[in-house]
Short mmCIF file of C-alpha atoms in Angstrom, two decimals:
data_model
loop_
_atom_site.label_atom_id
_atom_site.label_comp_id
_atom_site.label_asym_id
_atom_site.label_seq_id
_atom_site.Cartn_x
_atom_site.Cartn_y
_atom_site.Cartn_z
CA UNK A 14 107.67 19.18 -60.87
CA UNK A 15 111.00 20.87 -61.33
CA UNK A 16 113.80 19.10 -63.15
CA UNK A 17 116.17 17.26 -60.84
CA UNK A 18 119.56 18.94 -60.87
CA UNK A 19 122.39 16.42 -61.06
CA UNK A 20 125.95 17.82 -61.18
CA UNK A 21 128.40 16.20 -63.57
CA UNK A 22 130.35 13.49 -61.83
CA UNK A 23 134.03 13.78 -60.97
CA UNK A 24 134.89 10.35 -59.74
CA UNK A 25 137.45 10.06 -56.93
CA UNK A 26 136.56 6.45 -56.09
CA UNK A 27 135.68 7.28 -52.53
CA UNK A 28 132.55 5.56 -51.29
CA UNK A 29 129.75 8.16 -51.43
CA UNK A 30 127.89 6.57 -48.54
CA UNK A 31 130.22 6.77 -45.59
CA UNK A 32 127.51 8.03 -43.29
CA UNK A 33 125.84 5.51 -41.01
CA UNK A 34 122.13 5.02 -41.53
CA UNK A 35 120.63 5.69 -38.12
CA UNK A 36 117.08 5.32 -36.91
CA UNK A 37 116.82 9.12 -37.02
CA UNK A 38 117.74 9.21 -40.72
CA UNK A 39 115.25 6.44 -41.47
CA UNK A 40 112.54 8.31 -39.58
CA UNK A 41 113.46 11.42 -41.57
CA UNK A 42 112.78 9.55 -44.83
CA UNK A 43 109.31 8.60 -43.64
CA UNK A 44 108.62 12.17 -42.54
CA UNK A 45 109.79 13.50 -45.92
CA UNK A 46 107.50 11.09 -47.74
CA UNK A 47 104.56 12.12 -45.57
CA UNK A 48 105.28 15.80 -46.23
CA UNK A 49 105.54 15.13 -49.98
CA UNK A 50 102.20 13.35 -49.97
CA UNK A 51 100.66 16.29 -48.15
CA UNK A 52 101.66 18.53 -51.03
CA UNK A 53 104.71 20.35 -49.62
CA UNK A 54 106.94 21.21 -52.59
CA UNK A 55 109.94 21.91 -50.35
CA UNK A 56 109.70 18.36 -49.01
CA UNK A 57 109.96 16.92 -52.54
CA UNK A 58 113.07 19.02 -53.17
CA UNK A 59 114.58 17.76 -49.91
CA UNK A 60 113.77 14.14 -50.79
CA UNK A 61 115.47 14.48 -54.16
CA UNK A 62 118.46 16.24 -52.61
CA UNK A 63 118.95 13.51 -50.01
CA UNK A 64 118.73 10.57 -52.40
CA UNK A 65 119.98 11.83 -55.79
CA UNK A 66 123.58 10.84 -55.15
CA UNK A 67 122.60 7.27 -54.26
CA UNK A 68 120.40 6.84 -57.33
CA UNK A 69 122.94 8.45 -59.66
CA UNK A 70 125.72 6.24 -58.31
CA UNK A 71 123.76 3.06 -59.02
CA UNK A 72 122.91 4.24 -62.53
CA UNK A 73 126.49 5.29 -63.28
CA UNK A 74 128.05 2.07 -62.00
CA UNK A 75 125.65 0.12 -64.17
CA UNK A 76 125.93 2.16 -67.37
CA UNK A 77 129.48 3.58 -67.09
CA UNK A 78 128.11 6.73 -68.74
CA UNK A 79 127.62 10.07 -66.99
CA UNK A 80 125.03 11.45 -69.47
CA UNK A 81 123.11 8.17 -69.48
CA UNK A 82 123.22 7.96 -65.69
CA UNK A 83 121.93 11.52 -65.37
CA UNK A 84 119.03 10.81 -67.73
CA UNK A 85 118.17 7.62 -65.88
CA UNK A 86 118.33 9.41 -62.54
CA UNK A 87 115.82 11.94 -63.84
CA UNK A 88 113.60 9.05 -64.92
CA UNK A 89 113.89 7.39 -61.51
CA UNK A 90 112.70 10.47 -59.65
CA UNK A 91 109.90 11.01 -62.13
CA UNK A 92 108.78 7.46 -61.39
CA UNK A 93 109.15 8.11 -57.66
CA UNK A 94 107.00 11.22 -57.99
CA UNK A 95 104.28 9.25 -59.76
CA UNK A 96 104.37 6.23 -57.45
CA UNK A 97 105.20 7.68 -54.04
CA UNK A 98 101.77 6.79 -52.67
CA UNK A 99 102.59 3.11 -53.19
CA UNK A 100 105.33 3.29 -50.54
CA UNK A 101 104.21 1.79 -47.23
CA UNK A 102 106.39 2.76 -44.27
CA UNK A 103 105.26 -0.24 -42.26
CA UNK A 104 106.33 -2.70 -44.95
CA UNK A 105 109.99 -1.73 -45.31
CA UNK A 106 112.57 1.03 -45.55
CA UNK A 107 112.21 3.85 -48.07
CA UNK A 108 115.80 3.31 -49.27
CA UNK A 109 114.95 -0.31 -50.11
CA UNK A 110 111.80 0.78 -51.97
CA UNK A 111 113.78 3.45 -53.87
CA UNK A 112 116.61 1.08 -54.77
CA UNK A 113 114.19 -1.56 -56.02
CA UNK A 114 112.46 1.06 -58.15
CA UNK A 115 115.84 2.17 -59.54
CA UNK A 116 116.82 -1.40 -60.36
CA UNK A 117 113.51 -2.05 -62.13
CA UNK A 118 113.96 1.07 -64.25
CA UNK A 119 117.49 -0.02 -65.19
CA UNK A 120 116.15 -3.39 -66.28
CA UNK A 121 113.45 -1.68 -68.35
CA UNK A 122 116.11 0.54 -69.89
CA UNK A 123 118.22 -2.42 -70.99
CA UNK A 124 115.19 -4.23 -72.35
CA UNK A 125 114.48 -1.20 -74.54
CA UNK A 126 118.07 -1.03 -75.76
CA UNK A 127 118.83 -4.74 -75.98
CA UNK A 128 119.07 -4.58 -79.79
CA UNK A 129 122.01 -2.22 -79.36
CA UNK A 130 123.58 -4.60 -76.88
CA UNK A 131 122.99 -7.84 -78.74
CA UNK A 132 126.05 -9.48 -77.21
CA UNK A 133 124.76 -9.08 -73.67
CA UNK A 134 121.46 -10.45 -72.38
CA UNK A 135 119.41 -8.57 -69.81
CA UNK A 136 120.24 -11.27 -67.30
CA UNK A 137 123.95 -10.69 -67.89
CA UNK A 138 123.48 -6.95 -67.46
CA UNK A 139 121.81 -7.42 -64.10
CA UNK A 140 124.59 -9.80 -63.01
CA UNK A 141 127.31 -7.32 -63.88
CA UNK A 142 125.63 -4.57 -61.91
CA UNK A 143 125.81 -6.73 -58.79
CA UNK A 144 129.46 -7.72 -59.25
CA UNK A 145 130.73 -4.21 -59.96
CA UNK A 146 129.40 -2.68 -56.78
CA UNK A 147 130.96 -5.03 -54.25
CA UNK A 148 134.31 -5.10 -55.94
CA UNK A 149 134.71 -1.33 -56.04
CA UNK A 150 134.22 -1.00 -52.31
CA UNK A 151 136.96 -3.55 -51.60
CA UNK A 152 139.39 -1.52 -53.68
CA UNK A 153 138.41 1.92 -52.31
CA UNK A 154 141.51 3.70 -51.12
CA UNK A 155 143.78 1.00 -52.57
CA UNK A 156 143.93 2.29 -56.11
CA UNK A 157 145.28 5.83 -56.44
CA UNK A 158 145.15 8.34 -59.29
CA UNK A 159 142.73 9.18 -62.03
CA UNK A 160 144.18 6.69 -64.50
CA UNK A 161 143.88 3.83 -62.04
CA UNK A 162 140.31 4.90 -61.25
CA UNK A 163 139.42 4.74 -64.91
CA UNK A 164 140.99 1.29 -65.17
CA UNK A 165 138.95 0.17 -62.19
CA UNK A 166 135.68 1.38 -63.70
CA UNK A 167 136.58 -0.34 -66.97
CA UNK A 168 137.29 -3.54 -65.05
CA UNK A 169 133.87 -3.36 -63.42
CA UNK A 170 132.21 -3.24 -66.83
CA UNK A 171 133.75 -6.63 -67.62
CA UNK A 172 131.68 -8.23 -64.88
CA UNK A 173 128.24 -9.63 -65.55
CA UNK A 174 125.36 -7.26 -64.66
CA UNK A 175 123.98 -9.63 -62.02
CA UNK A 176 127.24 -9.70 -60.07
CA UNK A 177 127.92 -5.99 -60.64
CA UNK A 178 124.52 -5.14 -59.21
CA UNK A 179 125.11 -7.09 -56.01
CA UNK A 180 128.52 -5.55 -55.49
CA UNK A 181 127.12 -2.05 -55.92
CA UNK A 182 124.31 -2.58 -53.46
CA UNK A 183 126.49 -4.17 -50.79
CA UNK A 184 129.91 -2.52 -51.02
CA UNK A 185 128.97 0.92 -52.35
CA UNK A 186 125.43 1.43 -51.15
CA UNK A 187 126.26 -0.40 -47.90
CA UNK A 188 122.89 -2.11 -47.76
CA UNK A 189 122.36 -5.11 -45.49
CA UNK A 190 122.12 -8.60 -47.01
CA UNK A 191 118.46 -8.71 -45.96
CA UNK A 192 117.74 -5.44 -47.78
CA UNK A 193 119.55 -6.55 -50.93
CA UNK A 194 117.59 -9.80 -50.90
CA UNK A 195 114.37 -7.78 -50.79
CA UNK A 196 115.47 -5.58 -53.68
CA UNK A 197 116.63 -8.45 -55.89
CA UNK A 198 113.86 -10.80 -54.75
CA UNK A 199 116.33 -13.61 -54.04
CA UNK A 200 117.37 -15.46 -50.86
CA UNK A 201 120.12 -13.97 -48.70
CA UNK A 202 122.29 -16.97 -49.52
CA UNK A 203 122.09 -16.07 -53.21
CA UNK A 204 123.12 -12.49 -52.40
CA UNK A 205 126.20 -13.72 -50.52
CA UNK A 206 127.09 -16.13 -53.29
CA UNK A 207 126.85 -13.46 -55.98
CA UNK A 208 128.83 -11.06 -53.82
CA UNK A 209 131.69 -13.52 -53.38
CA UNK A 210 131.71 -14.35 -57.08
CA UNK A 211 131.64 -10.67 -58.04
CA UNK A 212 134.54 -9.77 -55.78
CA UNK A 213 136.58 -12.71 -57.04
CA UNK A 214 135.92 -11.90 -60.69
CA UNK A 215 136.86 -8.25 -60.22
CA UNK A 216 140.07 -9.24 -58.47
CA UNK A 217 140.99 -11.43 -61.47
CA UNK A 218 140.37 -8.60 -63.92
CA UNK A 219 142.42 -6.14 -61.87
CA UNK A 220 145.28 -8.61 -61.53
CA UNK A 221 145.36 -8.97 -65.31
CA UNK A 222 145.66 -5.18 -65.46
CA UNK A 223 148.50 -5.40 -62.93
CA UNK A 224 146.59 -3.35 -60.33
CA UNK A 225 147.25 -4.38 -56.76
CA UNK A 226 144.19 -4.89 -54.59
#
């Protein structure tokens, strides 16, 4: 399998997922998976091309590191390549399956490096991931300039991983509450609660930095 090419990020703080997910695009995912499983190399390249930006974005928002996010994105697609046969089209959307796989790899990553992050538990890391995502989307287009963008990303890192994760999946990835609940394996009510808490916490951090939202 060829190495996944991931261009270095130049963050403009525009939501990378402005396109609407239509039934045609969902059907296209299933068709790509079927072609991959039939051994078509071009189909694998297309699958990676379509979903790399989504996976990289989740990894970057969580780690706040471009090199680390690129490495993790490579790992995600390697895991996808090895486990693609476990995807069942009749049991859910491919994007939900892929996002759950990405999240699980991120958790594994932080378990391996928890000694380097002794001040933050794995549960806290997952919480922050949820909070960061939702809050960024609410501030898209409201914070201008590279310096402000950097301040915003720094503010997101102050959120717990659990809240950051929910915010990313809802406000950046634009997933439905039902889909997020499936990925996180929690009730929809818990998703909404974490989302509200994440947005509120991010707003507090930004206000302390004197950034209007």
